[in-house]
XYZ file of C-alpha atoms in Angstrom:
476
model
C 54.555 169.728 50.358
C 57.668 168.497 49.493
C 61.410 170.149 49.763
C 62.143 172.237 46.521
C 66.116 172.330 45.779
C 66.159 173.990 49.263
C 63.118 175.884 49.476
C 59.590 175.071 50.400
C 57.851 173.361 47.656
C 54.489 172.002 47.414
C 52.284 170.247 44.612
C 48.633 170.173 44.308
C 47.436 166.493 44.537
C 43.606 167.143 45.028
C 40.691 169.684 45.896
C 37.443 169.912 46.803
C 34.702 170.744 44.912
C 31.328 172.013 46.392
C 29.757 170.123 43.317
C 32.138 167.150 42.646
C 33.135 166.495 46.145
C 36.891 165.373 46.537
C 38.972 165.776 43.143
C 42.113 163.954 43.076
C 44.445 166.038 40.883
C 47.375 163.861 41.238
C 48.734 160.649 42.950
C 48.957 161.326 46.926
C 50.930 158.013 47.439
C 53.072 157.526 44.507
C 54.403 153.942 44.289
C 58.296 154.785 44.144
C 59.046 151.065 43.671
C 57.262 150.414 40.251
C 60.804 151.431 38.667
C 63.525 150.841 40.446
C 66.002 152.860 38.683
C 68.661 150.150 37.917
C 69.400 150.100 41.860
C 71.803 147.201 41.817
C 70.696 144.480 44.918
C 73.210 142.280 46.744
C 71.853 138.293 46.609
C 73.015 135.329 48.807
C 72.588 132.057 47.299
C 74.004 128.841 46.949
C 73.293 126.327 44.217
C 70.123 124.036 43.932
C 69.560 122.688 40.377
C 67.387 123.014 38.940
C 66.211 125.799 40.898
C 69.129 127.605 41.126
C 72.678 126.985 39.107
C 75.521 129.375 38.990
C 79.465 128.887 38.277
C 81.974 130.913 40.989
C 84.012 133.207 39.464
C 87.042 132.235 41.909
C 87.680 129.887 44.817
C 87.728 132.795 47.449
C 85.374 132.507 50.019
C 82.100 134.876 49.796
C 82.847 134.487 45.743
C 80.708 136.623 43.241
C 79.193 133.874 40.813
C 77.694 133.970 37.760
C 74.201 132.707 37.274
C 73.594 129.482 34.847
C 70.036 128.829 33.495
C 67.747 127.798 36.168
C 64.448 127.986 37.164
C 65.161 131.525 39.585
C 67.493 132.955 37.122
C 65.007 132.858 34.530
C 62.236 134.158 37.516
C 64.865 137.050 38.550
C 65.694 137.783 35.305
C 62.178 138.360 33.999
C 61.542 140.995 37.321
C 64.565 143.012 36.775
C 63.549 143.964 33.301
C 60.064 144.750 34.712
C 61.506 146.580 37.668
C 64.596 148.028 35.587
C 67.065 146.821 38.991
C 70.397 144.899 38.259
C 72.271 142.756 40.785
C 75.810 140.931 41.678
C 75.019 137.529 43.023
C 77.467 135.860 45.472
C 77.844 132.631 47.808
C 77.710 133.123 52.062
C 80.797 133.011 53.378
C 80.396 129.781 54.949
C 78.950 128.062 52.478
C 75.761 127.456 54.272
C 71.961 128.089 54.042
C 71.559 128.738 57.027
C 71.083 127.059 60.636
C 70.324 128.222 64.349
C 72.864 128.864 66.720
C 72.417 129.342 70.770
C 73.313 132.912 70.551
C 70.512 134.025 68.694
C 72.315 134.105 65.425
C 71.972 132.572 62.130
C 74.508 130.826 59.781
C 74.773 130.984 56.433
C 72.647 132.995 54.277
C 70.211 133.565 56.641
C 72.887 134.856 58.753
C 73.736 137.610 55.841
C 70.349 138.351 55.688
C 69.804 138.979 59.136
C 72.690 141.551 59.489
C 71.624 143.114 56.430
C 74.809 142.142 54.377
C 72.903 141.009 51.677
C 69.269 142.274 50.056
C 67.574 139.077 49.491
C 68.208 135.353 47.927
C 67.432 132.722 45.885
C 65.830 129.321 46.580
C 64.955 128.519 50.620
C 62.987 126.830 52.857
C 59.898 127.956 54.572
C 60.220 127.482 58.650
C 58.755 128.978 61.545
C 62.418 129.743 62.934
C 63.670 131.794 59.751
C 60.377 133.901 59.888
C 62.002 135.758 63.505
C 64.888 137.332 61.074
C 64.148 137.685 57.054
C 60.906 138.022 55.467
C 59.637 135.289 52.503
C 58.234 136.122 49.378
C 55.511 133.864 48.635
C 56.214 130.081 47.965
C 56.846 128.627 44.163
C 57.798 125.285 44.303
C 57.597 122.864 46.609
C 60.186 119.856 47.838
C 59.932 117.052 50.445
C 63.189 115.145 51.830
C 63.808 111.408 50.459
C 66.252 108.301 50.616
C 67.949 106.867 47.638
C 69.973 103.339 47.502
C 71.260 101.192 45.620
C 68.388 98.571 43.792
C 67.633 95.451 45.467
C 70.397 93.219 45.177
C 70.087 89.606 43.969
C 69.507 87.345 46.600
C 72.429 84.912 47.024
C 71.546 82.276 44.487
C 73.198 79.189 47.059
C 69.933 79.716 48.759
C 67.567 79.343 45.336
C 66.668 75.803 46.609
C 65.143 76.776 49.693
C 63.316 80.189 48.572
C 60.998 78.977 47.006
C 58.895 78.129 50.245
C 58.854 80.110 53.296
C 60.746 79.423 56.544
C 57.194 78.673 58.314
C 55.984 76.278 55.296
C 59.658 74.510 55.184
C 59.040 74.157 59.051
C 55.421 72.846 58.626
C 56.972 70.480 56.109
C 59.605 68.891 58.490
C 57.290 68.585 61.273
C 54.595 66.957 59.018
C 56.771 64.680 57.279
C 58.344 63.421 61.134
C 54.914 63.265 62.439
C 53.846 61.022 59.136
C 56.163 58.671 60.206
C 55.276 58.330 63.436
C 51.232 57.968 63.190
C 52.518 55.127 60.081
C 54.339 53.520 62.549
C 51.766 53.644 65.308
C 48.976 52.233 62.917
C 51.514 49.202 62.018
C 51.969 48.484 65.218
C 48.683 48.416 66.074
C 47.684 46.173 63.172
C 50.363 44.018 64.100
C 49.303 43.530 67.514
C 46.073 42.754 66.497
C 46.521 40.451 63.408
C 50.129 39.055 64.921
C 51.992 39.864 61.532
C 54.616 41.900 61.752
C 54.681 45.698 61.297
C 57.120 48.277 60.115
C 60.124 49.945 62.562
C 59.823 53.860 63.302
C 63.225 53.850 60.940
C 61.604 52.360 58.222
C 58.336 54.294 58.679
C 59.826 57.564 59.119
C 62.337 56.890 55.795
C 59.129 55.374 53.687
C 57.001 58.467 54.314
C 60.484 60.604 53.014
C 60.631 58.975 50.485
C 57.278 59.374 48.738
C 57.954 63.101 49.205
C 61.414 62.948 47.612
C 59.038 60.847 44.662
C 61.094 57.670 45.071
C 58.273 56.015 46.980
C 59.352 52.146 47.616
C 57.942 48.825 45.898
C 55.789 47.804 49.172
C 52.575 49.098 49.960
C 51.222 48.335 53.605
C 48.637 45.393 53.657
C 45.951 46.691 56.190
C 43.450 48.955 54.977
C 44.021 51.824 57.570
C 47.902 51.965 56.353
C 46.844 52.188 52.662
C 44.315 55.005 53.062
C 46.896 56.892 55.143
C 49.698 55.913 52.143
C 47.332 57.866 49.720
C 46.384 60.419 51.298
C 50.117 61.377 52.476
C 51.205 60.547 48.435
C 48.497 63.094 47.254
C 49.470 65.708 50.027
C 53.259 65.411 48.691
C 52.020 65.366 44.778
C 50.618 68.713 45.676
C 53.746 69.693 47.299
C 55.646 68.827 44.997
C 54.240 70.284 41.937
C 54.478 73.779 43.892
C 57.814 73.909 44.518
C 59.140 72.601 41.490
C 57.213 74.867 39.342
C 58.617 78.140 41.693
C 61.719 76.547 42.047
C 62.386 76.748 37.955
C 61.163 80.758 38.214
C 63.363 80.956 41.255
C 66.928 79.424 39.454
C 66.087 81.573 35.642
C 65.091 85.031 37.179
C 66.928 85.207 40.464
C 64.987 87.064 43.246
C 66.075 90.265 44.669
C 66.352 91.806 48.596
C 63.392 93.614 49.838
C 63.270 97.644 49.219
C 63.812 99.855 52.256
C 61.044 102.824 51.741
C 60.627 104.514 55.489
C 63.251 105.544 58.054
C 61.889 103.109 60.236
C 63.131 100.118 57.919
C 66.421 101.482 57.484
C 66.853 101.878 61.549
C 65.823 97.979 61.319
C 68.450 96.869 58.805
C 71.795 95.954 60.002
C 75.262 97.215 58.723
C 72.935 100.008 56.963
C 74.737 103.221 57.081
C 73.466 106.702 55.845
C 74.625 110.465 55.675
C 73.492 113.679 54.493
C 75.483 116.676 52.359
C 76.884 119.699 54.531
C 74.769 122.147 53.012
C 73.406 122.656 56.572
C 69.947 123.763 55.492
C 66.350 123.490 56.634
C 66.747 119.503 56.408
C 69.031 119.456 59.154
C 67.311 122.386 61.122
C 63.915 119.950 60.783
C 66.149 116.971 61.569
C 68.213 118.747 64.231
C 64.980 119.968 66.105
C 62.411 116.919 65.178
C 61.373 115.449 68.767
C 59.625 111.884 67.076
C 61.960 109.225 68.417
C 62.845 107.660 64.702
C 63.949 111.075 63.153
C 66.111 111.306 66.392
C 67.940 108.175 65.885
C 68.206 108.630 61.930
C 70.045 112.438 63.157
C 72.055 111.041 65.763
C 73.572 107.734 62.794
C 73.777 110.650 60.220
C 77.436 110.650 58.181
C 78.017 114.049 57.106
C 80.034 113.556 53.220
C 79.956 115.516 50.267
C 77.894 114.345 47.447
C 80.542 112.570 45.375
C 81.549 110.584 48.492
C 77.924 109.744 49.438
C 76.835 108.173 46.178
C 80.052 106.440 45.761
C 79.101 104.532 48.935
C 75.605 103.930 47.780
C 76.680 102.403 44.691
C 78.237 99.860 46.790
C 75.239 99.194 48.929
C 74.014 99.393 52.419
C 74.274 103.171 52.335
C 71.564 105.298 51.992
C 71.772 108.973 51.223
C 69.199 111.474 52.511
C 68.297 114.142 50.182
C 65.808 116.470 48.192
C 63.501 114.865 45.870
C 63.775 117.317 42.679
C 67.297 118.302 42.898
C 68.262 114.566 43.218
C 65.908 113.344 40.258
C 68.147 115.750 38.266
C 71.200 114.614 39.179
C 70.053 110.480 38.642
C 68.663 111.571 35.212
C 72.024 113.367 34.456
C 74.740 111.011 35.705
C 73.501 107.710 36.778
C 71.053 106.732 33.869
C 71.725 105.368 30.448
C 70.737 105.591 27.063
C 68.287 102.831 27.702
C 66.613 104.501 31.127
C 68.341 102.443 32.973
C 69.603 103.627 36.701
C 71.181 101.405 39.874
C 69.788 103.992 42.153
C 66.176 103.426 43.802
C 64.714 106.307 45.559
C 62.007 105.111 48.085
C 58.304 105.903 48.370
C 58.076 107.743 51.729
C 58.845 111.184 51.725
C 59.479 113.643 54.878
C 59.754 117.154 55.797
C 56.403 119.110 55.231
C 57.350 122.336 55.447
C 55.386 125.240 53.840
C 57.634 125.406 50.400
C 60.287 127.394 48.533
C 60.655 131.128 48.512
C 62.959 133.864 48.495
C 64.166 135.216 51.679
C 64.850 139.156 52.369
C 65.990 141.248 55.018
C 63.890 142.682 57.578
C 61.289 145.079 56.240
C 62.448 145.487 52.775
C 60.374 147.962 50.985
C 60.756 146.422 47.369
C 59.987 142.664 49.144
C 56.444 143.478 47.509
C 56.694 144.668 44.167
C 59.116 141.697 43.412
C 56.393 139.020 44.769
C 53.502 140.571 42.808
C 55.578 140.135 39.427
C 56.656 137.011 40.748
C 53.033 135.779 41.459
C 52.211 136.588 37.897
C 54.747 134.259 36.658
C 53.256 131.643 39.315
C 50.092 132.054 38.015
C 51.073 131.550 34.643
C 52.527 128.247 34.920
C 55.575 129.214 33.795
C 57.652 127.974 37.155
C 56.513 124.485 36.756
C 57.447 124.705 32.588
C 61.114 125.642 33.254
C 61.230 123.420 35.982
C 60.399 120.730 33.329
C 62.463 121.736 30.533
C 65.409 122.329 32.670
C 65.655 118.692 34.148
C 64.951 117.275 30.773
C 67.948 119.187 28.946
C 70.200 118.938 31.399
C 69.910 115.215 31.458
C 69.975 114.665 28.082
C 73.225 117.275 27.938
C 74.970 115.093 30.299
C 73.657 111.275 28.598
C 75.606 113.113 25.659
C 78.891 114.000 27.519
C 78.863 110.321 29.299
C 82.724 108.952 30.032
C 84.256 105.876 28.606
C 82.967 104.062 32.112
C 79.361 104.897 31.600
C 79.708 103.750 27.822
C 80.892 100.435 28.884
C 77.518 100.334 31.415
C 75.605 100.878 28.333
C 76.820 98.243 26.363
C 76.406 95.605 29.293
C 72.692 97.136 29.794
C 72.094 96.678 25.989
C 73.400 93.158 26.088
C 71.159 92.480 29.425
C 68.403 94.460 27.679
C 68.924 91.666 24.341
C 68.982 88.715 26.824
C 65.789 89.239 28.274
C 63.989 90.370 25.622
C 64.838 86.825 23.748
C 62.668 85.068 26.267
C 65.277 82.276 26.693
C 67.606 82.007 30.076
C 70.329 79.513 29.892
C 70.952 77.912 33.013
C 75.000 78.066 34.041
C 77.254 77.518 37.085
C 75.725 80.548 38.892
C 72.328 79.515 38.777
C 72.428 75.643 39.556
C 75.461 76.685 42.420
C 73.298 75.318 45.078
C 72.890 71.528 43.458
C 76.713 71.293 43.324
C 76.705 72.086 47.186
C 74.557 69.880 48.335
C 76.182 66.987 46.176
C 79.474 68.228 48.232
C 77.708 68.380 51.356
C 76.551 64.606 50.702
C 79.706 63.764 49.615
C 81.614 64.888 52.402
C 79.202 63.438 55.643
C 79.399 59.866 53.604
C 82.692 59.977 53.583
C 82.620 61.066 57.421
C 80.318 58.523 58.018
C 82.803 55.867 56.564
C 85.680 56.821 58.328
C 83.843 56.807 61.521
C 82.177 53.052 60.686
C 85.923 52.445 60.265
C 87.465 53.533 62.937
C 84.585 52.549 65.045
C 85.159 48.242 63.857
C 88.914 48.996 63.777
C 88.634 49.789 67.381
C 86.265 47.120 68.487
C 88.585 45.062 66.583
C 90.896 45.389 68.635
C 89.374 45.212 72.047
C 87.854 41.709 70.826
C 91.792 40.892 70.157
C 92.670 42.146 73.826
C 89.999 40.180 75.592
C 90.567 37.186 73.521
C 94.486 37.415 74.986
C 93.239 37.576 78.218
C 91.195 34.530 78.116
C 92.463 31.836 76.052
């Protein structure tokens, strides 16, 4: 029964036939949401390429916007002409996605959702929080949180002559090459005892065994037996030495090393002068990080620089920042304005990756009746492997859109990559002032303690000099 224009109405939807049983005659439960009627919704969003992209339409605050090409435009785009709904698409009015607040209340997006000032919206997180205010539709894509940097630096090439060994093997070596001396000198000693010649000083032994490792070994060889056998052994222990080092040492000054890649928050919370900061989106990275009870993720919250993007990569260009991000939305943004013609980028985005939450879906208000019909059209597309193809082709063109808009600055990167890219690919590295810097500082640092070492000898027989004079006065 239904109400007719005012008076009782009623349509017949099924009988029942003493032969047939129950006859349906019509739909009982007519699904009113199959067309919505060009019922025009009200979305929340911000932007999230390649998920999302949009351009505002003004700088007020709570701006309508209109929708770029992106991965949920193309999605909503494809259900309102199945649906036959149309929409106006706008920004929260603070600008956020949506956070927790003591009072019960939500920020953000989720905030508009949860007071029913907006229908549904775009791209957001999956967390247990969220699910106490706005319904999900089911999940699409998936994105964990990561770090990116600057590369590894080259290591300061002053130090090239020591790298090539370890600190414990350089130790080793020092120790060894003392204790050398000492067990030559011992063993002269001894054999001079015995056969009354004369043996070697602990001076002399200590410099002799030095020198066969600095291979300028000296004319004289030791007489006894015991002394020679130690001699060779100690020669073919510094051969092998030798060889090693010199033959890392020439890798070492042509292809300097580089610093070691931070890849977990646990080595950046090691690494001094290491700043890093996150954007003020607000989201469900900082709810996880805000809320997170492990002991690192509380100390990487609590150092956390909040800065917009521009400011943030600025800083990691210059090193020891890090900035704290999502991995897709990032990748685009690398491939779009910090990579070359040649593939080149200074940004390294480490291997860990956090924040495994259940995925990306669209969030609606409480109990929204056409919540369904959108998610079984939107499952279809799912299913169809068209989400991950945008996804795909959007990152791709975009990049290559902005490699083709690139500024004087990023040209002139180019051409230094190219001439880098030439260098290498010759084979041949000429060694210059940069990479043999560390041979002219020792020869100063020789330099300067013989000449300290002469001044003192002077001063040292100028003064006894002189007290040889006085006493000489004072007894004729």
């Amino acid at each position: 029964m239904y109400c007719d224009g005012g008076e009782q109405g009623f349509r017949l939807v099924a009988e029942f036939n003493q032969r047939l049983g129950y006859v349906e005659r019509g739909e009982l439960f007519k699904d009113q949401f199959r067309d919505l009627m060009g019922h025009q919704f009200h979305i929340s969003t911000l932007d999230w390429f390649p998920i999302i992209d949009f351009t505002r339409n003004s700088k007020n605050v709570s701006t309508t916007v209109t929708p770029q090409d992106s991965v949920d435009v193309r999605m909503l785009t494809a259900i309102a002409q199945t649906l036959n709904f149309t929409y106006n698409m706008r920004v929260p009015w603070d600008n956020q996605w949506g956070t927790s607040t003591k009072t019960g209340n939500w920020t953000g997006i989720i905030g508009e959702l949860q007071h029913h000032k907006a229908d549904f919206s775009m791209v957001m997180s999956w967390i247990w929080g969220r699910f106490q205010v706005v319904d999900f539709s089911r999940i699409y894509a998936s994105e964990p949180i990561v770090m990116i940097m600057s590369k590894p630096r080259p290591l300061p090439q002053y130090l090239a002559l020591v790298r090539p060994l370890e600190g414990s093997v350089w130790g080793i070596l020092f120790i060894s090459s003392l204790s050398a001396g000492f067990i030559l000198w011992l063993l002269q000693r001894c054999w001079a005892r015995i056969s009354g010649e004369k043996g070697l000083s602990l001076d002399t032994s200590v410099l002799y065994t030095w020198s066969i490792l600095f291979e300028e070994p000296p004319t004289g060889v030791p007489k006894n037996t015991s002394g020679q056998m130690f001699i060779g052994w100690w020669w073919l222990y510094c051969t092998l030495i030798t060889v090693v080092y010199k033959s890392s040492l020439t890798s070492h000054l042509s292809v300097p090393g580089t610093s070691r890649a931070i890849d977990t928050f646990e080595e950046l919370l090691r690494e001094d002068r290491w700043t890093w900061g996150y954007e003020p989106s607000y989201g469900s990275g900082w709810e996880w990080f805000k809320n997170n009870e492990n002991p690192t993720i509380k100390s990487i919250f609590q150092g956390m620089e909040v800065m917009e993007f521009k400011e943030q990569m600025d800083r990691v260009l210059k090193g020891q920042h890090a900035l704290i991000t999502w991995k897709y939305k990032i990748k685009s943004l690398i491939a779009a304005l910090y990579t070359d013609n040649f593939g080149y980028t200074p940004i390294y985005t480490a291997k860990s990756e956090y924040f495994n939450y259940g995925g990306y879906g669209w969030a609606f208000r409480k109990n929204a009746p056409f919540l369904r019909p959108i998610d079984m059209i939107k499952q279809r597309l799912i299913e169809t492997g068209f989400v991950n193809l945008w996804m795909n082709d959007l990152i791709g063109t975009a990049a290559k859109k902005a490699r083709d808009e690139k500024s004087d600055n990023q040209k002139q990167l180019n051409d230094m990559v190219a001439q880098s890219f030439v260098q290498e690919s010759s084979g041949l590295v000429v060694l210059s002032l940069h990479h043999l810097q560390t041979v002219f500082y020792i020869l100063f640092l020789g330099f300067s303690i013989a000449f300290l070492a002469f001044v003192t000898e002077n001063v040292y027989h100028a003064c006894a000099g002189i007290k040889s004079s006085k006493e000489m006065a004072m007894n004729p």
